[in-house]
Amino acid sequence: MTRILDNSLLVRPLTSIALVAMLLIATSSVIYYVQKTLSDIEEALPIMLSHQERDIRVLVNDMGRLEQSIGLTRASGNALGFSVVIRQIDEIEQLLEKISENYHLNDLLGVSTIHARLNPAVFDIKNWLTNGISNFGPTSAHTLKLAEQRAKQAHEEAEVLLLQVGETAISVLHAQSERIENFRYIMVLTLAALTIMTIVLVLLGLRLQRSVLALKESEEQIRYRANYDSLTNLPNRPNFIEHLSEAISRSRRKPSHTALLFIDLDRFKTINDTLGHDFGDELIKQVAVRIQEAIRETDLVSRLGGDEFTVLLPDMIDGIHASVIAKSILDRLTEPFMIFGHEVYSGASIGITTCPMDGDDAHTLLKNADMAMYEAKDQGRNTFRFFTSQMTDKARHFLELDKDIRRALAEDELQLHFQPIYALRSQTLVGVEALLRWEHPKEGLILPAEFITVAEETGLIEDIGLWVLRRACTEAAAWLKRDLHPDFYLAVNISMRQFKGGFDRKQLTQILDETGFPADKLLLEITESLLMDDDTRIKDVLGRFRKMGIRIAVDDFGTGYSALSYLREFPVNTLKIDRSFIQQDKGNDWSLVEAIITMAHGLNLMTIAEGVETAEQTAMLSELGCDMVQGFFHCRPLPADEIESLTALKLPRLRAVPVKS
Ligand code: C2E
Ligand code: MG
Ligand code: MG
């Protein structure tokens, strides 16, 4: 299902509020700054105007005084008066210059007009008077008269202009303060609008976020309803089909099997009809829980509808192992259910299909499992049937075997044999590998290949493994005590399922303490697949074993598909080269063995060649620098007492091996 909403669409309230607050602070700062500048201008403007007006007033007074001075000079006829008048004119000129140049508001106030109108008069008067001084005589009186008239005229004009400037200044001040007021008003309005907008935005944002969250929630609910059963919360049919299809394509890539269980309750209709739907619903819920208890962590239960359930069992070594889980589900479902204080019995019929045998697509597998389920019903219910009768027979045998192994463990039918391991250089016995045997009361000695996988699939290997370890350590501790052969080590096979089941330092220490076997004489053989497992706990556990002084060997090296880099990551110290490399059918190509030995030594690992059956193989391995050998040629696996006599002879030596120089 495609996602309706993306997480990134969610408005984060804190971020948006912070952004809005920053915006408000920035705007307020700008407004505050503008406001302050305006206030400064407001305060400065009247002062500037009053200074300017005062200068113009001084100019008008000076013009008046000039007029008087010219009049006095004309009346006294004193030539000295000319120079006084000229000085006054200079001062007026300077003042005019200052007024026209120094003030910013000249254009507004019309000061340029003052300059333009008064300056020519001042210029004329000055010219005449300067001429008058140089040509002092009868014409001087006439010059002074003209100058006096001109000065009078200029004085009057200056007074008129002063009046105009005063009026203009008042109106400028008025207009300016009106403009400032308007501006301030606009500012306040802007700030208010911005605040309102911000609040609206925040509210909208919060609302949007709420709607987005609500949408997301309903999207999750829709998705959940589309994929899960509301009564049991188990995946529903479409969801199951999807998982089944994925598992089928995975099993095409890996050499593994996928199995499918189709479960139908045996008495559900009767219970539902007689005791009511609430009763039926409660039963379905409890059935769902019991099925989940019976399966592995990697399996998937789902409810197809009504009283039909399916279980997907991916990554099985053999499809036949599905029968173990079917059996365990049936055992749980035949137990009584307590529903609203009543004891109810149900039971179920199960149909099983495996991929690729019974179909290689989800629908065919499901259809065939359904048919197998009806076959189980026909056969008297509370049982399982595979799609093919051969598989059902095989499963019956398989389950018999499981029952038998349980009995064997309980009744002490399991035994251990020990196979010697020799060092090629010293040609002496350096260790023994404990190998499981089953002394069947009717069938005689059974080798592990026939029952280990069943025990692994049913989980019984966890108990068997602990039994093997305890028994092997007990036997070997006895040899050590009697000093039969003090320098050997004991190799014990540990299955992956044991690690998955929680085999750890605690269990191992307990066995070593119980038996008195030293940790540094123990070698645990693990499989390559264990190194490939994603479970980080395994690496931790192996690391702890190494710290205890225990050695770790990779068994059957070269048969799995482990990436070689794992050898560096895991605390491994020995490689047991698989016998398929040693017993070569086609020609004598030892290059792979040579490569493994070279690599192992490069990584500081010891090598043991497994399945050595001939003197030639031993000689070749010795030449290639292999450290140890184990095989029928040197010694078959023997019961504990025979190993004892072997070491008691004090001749635990390798035979027929050319010693390397
Ligand atoms: P393995 O750990 O690789 O053990 C070596 C197997 O090779 C033994 O088979 C041994 O009898 C056999 N063998 C030794 N030398 C020769 C030879 O020269 N030629 C041939 N053809 N075979 C030779 P066995 O005892 O049948 O065990 C088979 C496998 O069962 C073991 O392979 C091991 O993976 C598993 N196994 C045995 N005992 C235990 C146990 O206690 N626990 C677990 N988890 N697995 C065990
Ligand atoms: Mg082994
Ligand atoms: Mg092996």
XYZ file of C-alpha atoms and ligand atoms in Angstrom:
709
model
C 0.000 0.000 0.000
C 1.403 3.431 -0.876
C 1.760 5.919 1.926
C -0.773 8.713 1.871
C 1.301 11.094 3.893
C 4.889 11.682 4.442
C 6.373 12.473 7.831
C 8.148 15.507 6.433
C 4.768 17.085 5.827
C 4.142 17.308 9.530
C 4.375 20.892 10.767
C 6.600 20.989 13.759
C 4.963 23.469 16.162
C 8.108 24.412 18.027
C 10.033 25.265 14.863
C 7.190 27.318 13.416
C 6.619 29.203 16.687
C 10.346 29.946 16.879
C 10.332 31.210 13.281
C 7.320 33.418 13.892
C 8.857 34.788 17.105
C 12.049 35.615 15.223
C 10.042 37.382 12.526
C 8.179 39.395 15.156
C 11.380 40.384 16.933
C 12.998 41.420 13.623
C 9.984 43.519 12.567
C 9.655 45.106 16.001
C 13.338 46.036 15.954
C 12.980 47.708 12.546
C 9.900 49.588 13.724
C 11.613 50.630 16.942
C 14.599 51.908 14.974
C 12.449 53.880 12.516
C 10.389 55.253 15.405
C 13.497 56.416 17.217
C 14.849 58.077 14.059
C 11.542 59.849 13.565
C 11.560 61.114 17.163
C 15.092 62.397 16.673
C 14.046 64.225 13.506
C 10.989 65.566 15.328
C 13.168 66.978 18.052
C 15.900 68.278 15.733
C 13.680 69.979 13.148
C 12.384 72.918 15.262
C 15.899 73.591 16.499
C 17.245 73.626 12.965
C 14.474 75.909 11.812
C 14.899 78.282 14.739
C 18.643 78.525 14.019
C 17.954 79.306 10.422
C 15.275 81.812 11.214
C 17.578 83.483 13.708
C 20.291 83.848 11.047
C 17.803 85.395 8.622
C 16.596 87.704 11.383
C 20.232 88.784 11.954
C 20.508 89.367 8.201
C 17.435 91.596 8.249
C 18.879 93.579 11.208
C 22.200 93.876 9.392
C 20.415 95.170 6.317
C 18.682 97.757 8.517
C 21.959 98.781 10.081
C 23.555 99.039 6.601
C 20.810 101.359 5.493
C 21.415 103.532 8.589
C 25.206 103.492 8.144
C 24.938 104.603 4.519
C 22.519 107.368 5.595
C 24.941 108.527 8.327
C 27.945 108.465 5.961
C 25.956 110.481 3.425
C 24.976 113.027 6.128
C 28.482 113.362 7.609
C 30.314 113.291 4.241
C 33.045 111.423 6.063
C 35.084 109.180 3.757
C 35.790 106.802 6.661
C 32.125 105.919 6.745
C 32.574 104.171 3.361
C 34.934 101.584 4.754
C 32.598 100.909 7.734
C 29.735 100.410 5.295
C 31.855 98.114 3.115
C 32.788 95.999 6.127
C 29.131 95.692 6.991
C 28.427 94.664 3.415
C 31.146 91.984 3.643
C 29.545 90.662 6.795
C 26.143 90.597 5.111
C 27.660 88.773 2.136
C 29.209 86.166 4.427
C 25.944 85.758 6.287
C 24.099 85.336 2.990
C 26.639 82.757 1.920
C 26.343 80.920 5.255
C 22.560 80.920 5.108
C 22.428 79.647 1.564
C 25.092 76.978 2.030
C 24.798 75.611 5.553
C 21.191 74.637 5.872
C 19.432 71.557 4.637
C 15.999 73.052 4.569
C 16.894 76.005 2.310
C 14.892 74.759 -0.623
C 11.852 74.198 1.513
C 12.070 77.577 3.184
C 12.853 79.524 -0.002
C 16.296 80.622 1.183
C 17.611 80.391 -2.344
C 15.112 83.116 -3.193
C 16.573 85.248 -0.392
C 20.006 84.756 -1.775
C 18.908 85.419 -5.328
C 17.023 88.573 -4.420
C 19.334 90.115 -1.817
C 22.707 89.229 -3.244
C 22.468 91.470 -6.376
C 21.440 94.409 -4.157
C 24.349 93.814 -1.829
C 26.620 93.390 -4.836
C 25.433 96.702 -6.392
C 25.764 98.618 -3.109
C 29.216 97.256 -2.602
C 30.280 98.177 -6.121
C 29.017 101.673 -5.890
C 30.538 102.257 -2.489
C 33.884 100.801 -3.555
C 33.820 103.131 -6.521
C 32.765 105.939 -4.179
C 35.801 105.392 -1.958
C 38.232 105.409 -4.807
C 36.665 108.458 -6.450
C 35.741 110.347 -3.345
C 34.295 113.671 -4.480
C 31.106 115.415 -5.594
C 29.687 112.234 -7.139
C 30.040 110.394 -3.830
C 26.941 111.983 -2.409
C 25.005 110.744 -5.395
C 26.511 107.257 -5.041
C 25.607 107.156 -1.375
C 22.096 108.252 -2.153
C 21.685 105.478 -4.665
C 23.225 102.981 -2.226
C 20.943 104.166 0.555
C 17.910 103.709 -1.630
C 19.076 100.302 -2.734
C 19.847 99.285 0.908
C 16.425 100.477 2.014
C 14.783 98.543 -0.737
C 16.853 95.418 0.144
C 16.045 95.843 3.842
C 12.342 96.004 3.101
C 12.605 93.045 0.845
C 14.515 91.114 3.531
C 11.798 91.861 6.043
C 9.146 90.586 3.661
C 11.230 87.479 3.051
C 11.755 86.949 6.770
C 8.018 86.977 7.214
C 7.642 84.481 4.400
C 10.349 82.243 5.871
C 8.616 82.296 9.253
C 5.335 81.260 7.704
C 6.959 78.633 5.564
C 8.845 77.232 8.602
C 5.595 76.885 10.525
C 3.900 75.100 7.666
C 6.990 72.914 7.088
C 7.000 71.948 10.739
C 3.322 71.256 10.624
C 3.525 69.167 7.465
C 6.538 67.300 8.763
C 4.978 66.404 12.082
C 1.811 65.351 10.251
C 3.871 63.087 7.998
C 5.686 61.604 10.999
C 2.395 61.019 12.760
C 1.013 59.257 9.664
C 4.114 57.174 9.340
C 3.930 56.192 12.981
C 0.301 55.270 12.552
C 1.157 53.088 9.537
C 3.922 51.449 11.547
C 1.609 50.581 14.412
C -0.958 49.260 11.954
C 1.688 47.147 10.206
C 2.886 45.721 13.507
C -0.648 44.947 14.585
C -1.424 43.293 11.223
C 1.774 41.308 11.416
C 1.007 40.137 14.938
C -2.489 39.102 13.944
C -1.134 37.349 10.848
C 1.447 35.541 12.952
C -1.121 34.397 15.467
C -3.395 33.248 12.642
C -0.455 31.448 11.017
C 0.481 29.674 14.242
C -3.109 28.653 14.836
C -3.413 27.452 11.242
C -0.145 25.569 11.579
C -1.286 23.846 14.761
C -4.591 22.983 13.153
C -2.846 21.687 10.078
C -0.586 19.599 12.252
C -3.553 18.181 14.111
C -5.214 17.303 10.810
C -2.002 15.767 9.483
C -1.644 13.676 12.652
C -5.272 12.653 12.470
C -4.793 11.718 8.810
C -1.679 9.763 9.642
C -3.451 7.961 12.413
C -6.345 7.061 10.183
C -3.873 6.023 7.480
C -2.227 3.667 10.006
C -5.626 2.386 11.001
C -6.640 1.838 7.380
C -3.346 0.103 6.711
C -3.749 -1.998 9.843
C -7.345 -2.926 9.019
C -6.290 -3.795 5.478
C -3.555 -6.126 6.714
C -4.606 -7.480 10.106
C -7.513 -9.334 11.551
C -9.293 -7.149 14.124
C -10.236 -10.016 16.455
C -6.867 -11.722 16.848
C -4.552 -8.974 15.543
C -2.950 -11.605 13.334
C -2.085 -10.893 9.680
C -5.102 -11.450 7.402
C -5.362 -13.323 4.112
C -3.887 -10.684 1.729
C -1.065 -9.970 4.156
C -0.380 -13.684 4.508
C -0.367 -14.243 0.732
C 2.196 -11.445 0.433
C 4.469 -13.047 3.040
C 4.005 -16.476 1.501
C 4.976 -15.188 -1.956
C 8.096 -13.540 -0.508
C 9.077 -16.758 1.284
C 8.588 -18.737 -1.951
C 10.881 -16.439 -3.904
C 13.443 -16.559 -1.083
C 13.421 -20.354 -1.083
C 14.081 -20.260 -4.832
C 17.322 -18.421 -4.147
C 18.390 -20.590 -1.180
C 18.369 -24.367 -1.030
C 15.573 -24.371 1.587
C 11.931 -25.400 1.810
C 8.858 -23.393 2.660
C 5.899 -25.152 4.239
C 2.340 -24.039 4.750
C -0.086 -25.280 7.410
C -3.802 -24.806 6.826
C -5.605 -25.141 10.178
C -9.351 -25.518 10.596
C -10.944 -25.969 14.040
C -12.913 -29.191 14.381
C -15.869 -28.175 16.509
C -16.074 -24.470 15.984
C -19.474 -24.346 14.253
C -21.148 -26.316 17.036
C -19.560 -24.117 19.731
C -20.555 -20.940 17.905
C -24.137 -22.091 17.293
C -24.784 -23.461 20.761
C -22.806 -21.105 23.007
C -23.038 -17.898 20.986
C -20.774 -15.635 18.983
C -19.023 -14.052 21.978
C -17.990 -17.515 23.027
C -16.816 -18.285 19.507
C -14.822 -15.048 19.321
C -13.102 -15.758 22.632
C -12.230 -19.279 21.470
C -10.705 -17.897 18.244
C -8.568 -15.477 20.294
C -7.298 -18.238 22.571
C -6.611 -20.533 19.603
C -4.528 -17.750 18.014
C -2.427 -17.506 21.184
C -1.893 -21.278 21.411
C -0.833 -21.549 17.759
C 1.671 -18.752 18.319
C 3.099 -20.615 21.302
C 3.699 -23.715 19.188
C 5.677 -22.146 16.356
C 9.242 -20.915 15.887
C 10.216 -17.245 16.044
C 10.636 -17.118 12.276
C 7.213 -18.604 11.479
C 4.116 -16.549 10.749
C 0.535 -17.292 11.834
C -2.413 -15.599 10.230
C -6.175 -15.838 10.347
C -7.832 -16.284 6.985
C -11.311 -15.781 8.436
C -13.849 -17.760 10.500
C -12.052 -20.644 12.195
C -9.339 -20.914 9.528
C -5.721 -20.168 10.357
C -2.550 -20.591 8.343
C 1.074 -20.903 9.422
C 3.980 -20.083 7.151
C 7.139 -22.063 7.924
C 10.021 -20.584 5.944
C 13.643 -21.778 5.649
C 13.135 -25.452 6.514
C 15.888 -27.967 5.853
C 13.210 -30.473 4.848
C 9.460 -29.882 4.365
C 8.779 -32.993 6.379
C 9.783 -31.110 9.528
C 6.526 -29.148 9.224
C 4.876 -32.208 10.748
C 6.636 -31.478 14.075
C 5.054 -28.058 14.261
C 1.674 -29.405 13.080
C 1.852 -32.019 15.808
C 2.772 -29.488 18.447
C -0.153 -27.241 17.354
C -2.559 -30.184 17.481
C -1.318 -31.123 20.964
C -1.972 -27.602 22.183
C -5.386 -27.307 20.557
C -6.672 -30.588 22.005
C -6.073 -29.228 25.529
C -9.312 -27.789 26.983
C -9.988 -24.027 26.702
C -11.425 -22.044 29.627
C -13.963 -19.653 28.165
C -16.105 -17.470 30.453
C -15.768 -20.096 33.177
C -16.649 -23.036 30.899
C -14.330 -25.802 29.815
C -14.495 -26.217 26.036
C -12.785 -28.783 23.788
C -12.014 -27.949 20.188
C -9.191 -29.714 18.300
C -8.263 -29.008 14.687
C -7.455 -30.558 11.322
C -4.342 -29.425 9.517
C -3.416 -29.615 5.826
C 0.247 -29.202 4.887
C 1.873 -28.252 1.598
C 5.528 -27.676 0.927
C 7.218 -25.597 -1.700
C 8.462 -26.442 -4.305
C 6.979 -29.972 -4.110
C 3.264 -29.108 -3.893
C 3.281 -25.907 -5.931
C 5.536 -22.955 -6.452
C 3.093 -20.100 -6.096
C 1.114 -18.870 -3.111
C -2.369 -19.638 -4.458
C -1.586 -23.211 -5.500
C 0.077 -23.923 -2.160
C -2.892 -22.501 -0.267
C -5.451 -24.364 -2.401
C -3.579 -27.656 -1.998
C -3.147 -27.129 1.751
C -6.911 -26.565 1.968
C -7.480 -29.867 0.125
C -5.040 -31.652 2.446
C -6.927 -30.164 5.423
C -10.203 -31.712 4.125
C -8.371 -35.011 3.772
C -7.365 -34.713 7.460
C -11.031 -34.046 8.348
C -12.080 -37.103 6.338
C -9.520 -39.179 8.196
C -11.254 -38.560 11.489
C -10.182 -34.992 12.428
C -7.693 -33.794 15.031
C -4.856 -34.848 12.766
C -2.718 -33.502 9.919
C -2.256 -34.568 6.331
C 0.349 -33.581 3.764
C -0.848 -32.884 0.239
C 0.792 -36.110 -0.935
C 0.263 -39.397 0.879
C 3.971 -40.268 0.571
C 4.811 -37.180 2.583
C 2.235 -38.061 5.202
C 3.782 -41.522 5.540
C 7.242 -40.012 5.715
C 6.051 -37.569 8.359
C 4.562 -40.383 10.373
C 7.934 -42.094 10.332
C 9.630 -38.809 11.162
C 7.410 -38.219 14.180
C 7.917 -41.807 15.302
C 11.631 -41.148 15.143
C 11.235 -37.988 17.223
C 9.302 -39.978 19.820
C 11.966 -42.679 19.713
C 14.840 -40.231 20.208
C 13.084 -38.747 23.231
C 12.782 -42.221 24.654
C 16.419 -42.967 23.782
C 17.557 -39.929 25.715
C 15.365 -40.736 28.687
C 16.305 -44.437 28.760
C 20.015 -43.999 28.236
C 20.186 -45.562 24.779
C 22.522 -42.833 23.545
C 26.240 -43.489 23.647
C 29.451 -41.773 22.729
C 32.281 -43.005 20.584
C 35.595 -41.188 20.374
C 37.731 -40.866 17.276
C 41.461 -40.110 17.755
C 43.072 -37.098 16.149
C 46.816 -37.298 15.432
C 49.444 -34.606 14.938
C 51.356 -35.216 11.691
C 54.669 -33.727 12.792
C 55.022 -35.573 16.131
C 52.912 -38.522 14.918
C 51.188 -38.762 18.298
C 47.632 -38.712 19.526
C 46.671 -35.150 20.352
C 42.925 -35.375 20.765
C 39.671 -37.240 20.357
C 36.365 -36.192 18.853
C 33.226 -37.281 20.707
C 30.681 -38.730 18.246
C 27.125 -39.590 19.121
C 25.748 -43.117 18.686
C 22.327 -44.588 19.348
C 22.123 -48.159 20.503
C 18.566 -48.905 19.348
C 17.037 -51.931 21.139
C 15.646 -53.305 17.863
C 17.593 -51.697 15.052
C 21.069 -51.829 16.539
C 23.622 -49.012 16.249
C 22.253 -45.897 14.543
C 24.627 -43.198 13.264
C 23.967 -39.494 13.923
C 23.187 -38.717 10.263
C 19.902 -40.570 10.742
C 18.614 -38.662 13.726
C 20.601 -35.445 14.349
C 18.590 -33.360 11.845
C 15.311 -34.551 13.372
C 16.585 -33.641 16.825
C 17.720 -30.277 15.477
C 14.353 -29.598 13.886
C 12.377 -30.569 16.989
C 14.751 -28.761 19.335
C 15.635 -31.968 21.185
C 19.272 -31.401 20.190
C 19.501 -28.826 23.005
C 19.061 -31.571 25.630
C 21.070 -34.107 23.619
C 23.909 -31.599 23.184
C 24.158 -31.003 26.932
C 24.080 -34.757 27.514
C 26.925 -35.270 24.999
C 29.039 -32.535 26.556
C 28.505 -33.805 30.099
C 29.220 -37.458 29.171
C 32.272 -36.626 27.019
C 33.785 -34.415 29.756
C 33.129 -37.095 32.383
C 34.910 -39.795 30.339
C 37.810 -37.567 29.355
C 38.231 -36.246 32.918
C 38.613 -39.863 34.068
C 41.402 -40.450 31.501
C 43.149 -37.332 32.681
C 42.835 -38.385 36.306
C 44.520 -41.698 35.554
C 47.166 -39.843 33.568
C 46.565 -42.093 30.578
C 47.483 -39.449 28.098
C 47.727 -36.013 29.627
C 48.347 -33.935 26.500
C 45.258 -34.581 24.426
C 42.189 -32.416 23.956
C 38.532 -33.323 23.692
C 36.528 -32.172 20.658
C 32.731 -31.913 20.971
C 30.271 -31.009 18.186
C 27.882 -28.175 19.026
C 24.858 -27.673 16.793
C 23.680 -24.241 15.672
C 20.307 -24.929 17.275
C 22.065 -25.311 20.662
C 23.441 -21.777 20.366
C 20.027 -20.499 19.292
C 18.506 -22.266 22.287
C 20.737 -20.342 24.699
C 23.861 -22.494 25.053
C 26.310 -20.167 26.779
C 29.160 -19.743 29.226
C 26.908 -20.447 32.215
C 25.800 -23.884 30.963
C 29.304 -24.787 29.869
C 30.948 -23.678 33.138
C 28.408 -25.689 35.077
C 29.279 -28.875 33.133
C 33.031 -28.268 33.464
C 32.652 -27.697 37.221
C 30.501 -30.802 37.584
C 32.870 -33.062 35.664
C 36.166 -31.438 36.644
C 37.297 -31.267 33.007
C 39.673 -28.337 32.310
C 38.419 -25.672 29.881
C 41.781 -25.422 28.091
C 41.531 -29.073 26.987
C 38.134 -28.606 25.367
C 37.626 -27.890 21.658
C 34.149 -27.005 20.431
C 33.322 -27.812 16.796
C 30.898 -25.370 15.207
C 29.513 -25.173 11.676
C 30.229 -22.552 9.041
C 26.548 -21.560 9.041
C 26.948 -20.376 12.640
C 29.553 -17.861 11.514
C 27.145 -16.615 8.858
C 24.308 -16.044 11.312
C 23.243 -12.450 11.949
C 22.806 -13.051 15.670
C 25.469 -10.905 17.382
C 24.981 -12.864 20.624
C 26.724 -15.882 19.033
C 29.910 -13.899 18.491
C 29.762 -12.735 22.112
C 29.275 -16.265 23.430
C 32.165 -17.606 21.331
C 34.352 -14.726 22.555
C 33.573 -15.646 26.167
C 34.418 -19.312 25.485
C 37.778 -18.266 24.074
C 38.463 -16.190 27.188
C 37.881 -19.337 29.246
C 40.689 -20.978 27.247
C 38.381 -23.126 25.134
C 39.397 -23.772 21.516
C 36.936 -23.303 18.661
C 37.100 -25.260 15.378
C 35.092 -24.805 12.198
C 33.847 -28.286 11.273
C 33.462 -29.543 7.681
C 35.264 -26.410 6.469
C 34.721 -25.682 2.781
C 31.245 -27.211 2.426
C 29.261 -24.202 3.585
C 29.127 -20.830 1.933
C 30.846 -18.746 4.559
C 32.650 -15.605 3.534
C 36.284 -16.083 4.496
C 36.362 -12.713 6.257
C 34.317 -14.289 9.073
C 37.380 -16.285 10.047
C 39.072 -13.076 11.094
C 36.023 -11.688 12.878
C 35.258 -14.779 14.955
C 37.524 -16.142 17.660
C 38.208 -19.386 15.779
C 41.516 -21.244 16.048
C 41.174 -24.470 14.054
C 39.797 -25.465 10.638
C 38.642 -29.040 10.073
C 38.982 -29.573 6.336
C 35.949 -31.498 5.122
C 36.512 -35.052 3.992
C 35.158 -34.325 0.496
C 38.435 -32.441 -0.162
C 40.516 -35.328 1.144
C 38.707 -38.251 -0.487
C 38.985 -37.222 -4.087
C 37.014 -39.200 -6.644
C 38.227 -37.358 -9.674
C 41.985 -37.354 -9.995
C 44.405 -36.130 -7.418
C 43.843 -32.428 -7.223
C 45.197 -31.249 -3.897
C 45.320 -27.587 -4.836
C 42.215 -26.700 -2.780
C 43.560 -28.456 0.315
C 46.893 -26.693 -0.175
C 45.093 -23.339 -0.505
C 43.064 -23.964 2.671
C 46.171 -24.931 4.654
C 48.140 -21.903 3.419
C 45.249 -19.573 4.214
C 44.721 -21.142 7.666
C 48.379 -20.786 8.564
C 48.319 -17.208 7.258
C 45.514 -16.536 9.724
C 47.309 -18.398 12.506
C 44.792 -21.268 12.473
C 45.541 -24.974 12.969
C 44.290 -27.499 10.397
C 42.805 -30.973 10.865
C 42.114 -33.112 7.794
C 38.921 -35.173 8.236
C 38.108 -38.564 6.688
C 41.682 -39.663 5.987
C 41.362 -43.203 4.659
C 44.692 -44.006 3.008
C 48.442 -43.807 3.557
C 48.764 -41.744 0.365
C 46.331 -39.153 1.660
C 48.272 -38.992 4.934
C 51.585 -38.602 3.104
C 50.164 -35.865 0.884
C 48.688 -33.989 3.833
C 52.004 -34.228 5.637
C 53.733 -32.765 2.594
C 51.226 -29.918 2.360
C 51.933 -29.008 5.990
C 48.555 -30.034 7.451
C 48.812 -30.058 11.260
C 46.514 -32.969 12.219
C 44.644 -35.893 10.698
C 41.517 -37.839 11.662
C 40.185 -40.797 9.707
C 39.431 -44.480 9.433
C 42.980 -45.108 8.168
C 44.388 -44.175 11.558
C 41.532 -45.143 13.828
C 37.768 -45.568 13.673
C 35.565 -43.972 16.346
C 35.829 -46.219 19.423
C 33.894 -46.645 22.669
C 35.469 -44.933 25.707
C 37.055 -48.081 27.167
C 38.813 -48.890 23.881
C 40.257 -45.381 23.757
C 41.483 -46.003 27.273
C 43.313 -49.185 26.281
C 44.695 -47.410 23.209
C 46.297 -44.750 25.349
C 47.152 -47.248 28.079
C 49.420 -49.011 25.587
C 51.409 -45.789 25.615
C 51.632 -46.258 21.855
C 49.076 -43.847 20.580
C 51.103 -43.320 17.457
C 50.192 -42.712 13.896
C 50.952 -45.584 11.544
C 52.480 -45.728 8.120
C 53.288 -42.080 7.767
C 56.460 -40.880 6.155
C 57.957 -38.355 8.549
C 58.582 -34.990 7.032
C 62.112 -33.773 7.334
P 31.725 -34.638 11.959
O 31.707 -33.787 13.177
O 32.399 -34.096 10.782
O 32.384 -35.989 12.376
C 33.170 -36.766 11.570
C 32.384 -37.811 10.906
O 33.185 -38.430 9.944
C 31.971 -38.946 11.857
O 30.740 -39.446 11.419
C 33.036 -39.950 11.643
O 32.652 -41.266 11.964
C 33.248 -39.816 10.191
N 34.574 -40.261 9.776
C 35.732 -40.201 10.460
N 36.750 -40.680 9.727
C 36.237 -41.068 8.544
C 36.762 -41.645 7.375
O 37.943 -41.890 7.252
N 35.905 -41.884 6.353
C 34.583 -41.599 6.455
N 33.789 -41.847 5.409
N 34.027 -41.058 7.539
C 34.859 -40.789 8.585
P 29.538 -39.687 12.354
O 30.009 -40.160 13.677
O 28.557 -40.510 11.625
O 28.997 -38.240 12.553
C 28.438 -37.537 11.510
C 28.154 -36.137 11.875
O 27.142 -36.081 12.870
C 29.346 -35.426 12.506
O 30.233 -35.004 11.543
C 28.676 -34.332 13.230
O 28.388 -33.289 12.353
C 27.381 -34.975 13.664
N 27.521 -35.357 15.072
C 28.094 -36.445 15.601
N 28.021 -36.429 16.947
C 27.422 -35.258 17.267
C 27.066 -34.607 18.506
O 27.333 -35.097 19.609
N 26.433 -33.419 18.436
C 26.146 -32.847 17.248
N 25.531 -31.669 17.246
N 26.466 -33.393 16.072
C 27.109 -34.588 16.089
Mg 32.911 -32.780 14.093
Mg 33.448 -32.873 10.093
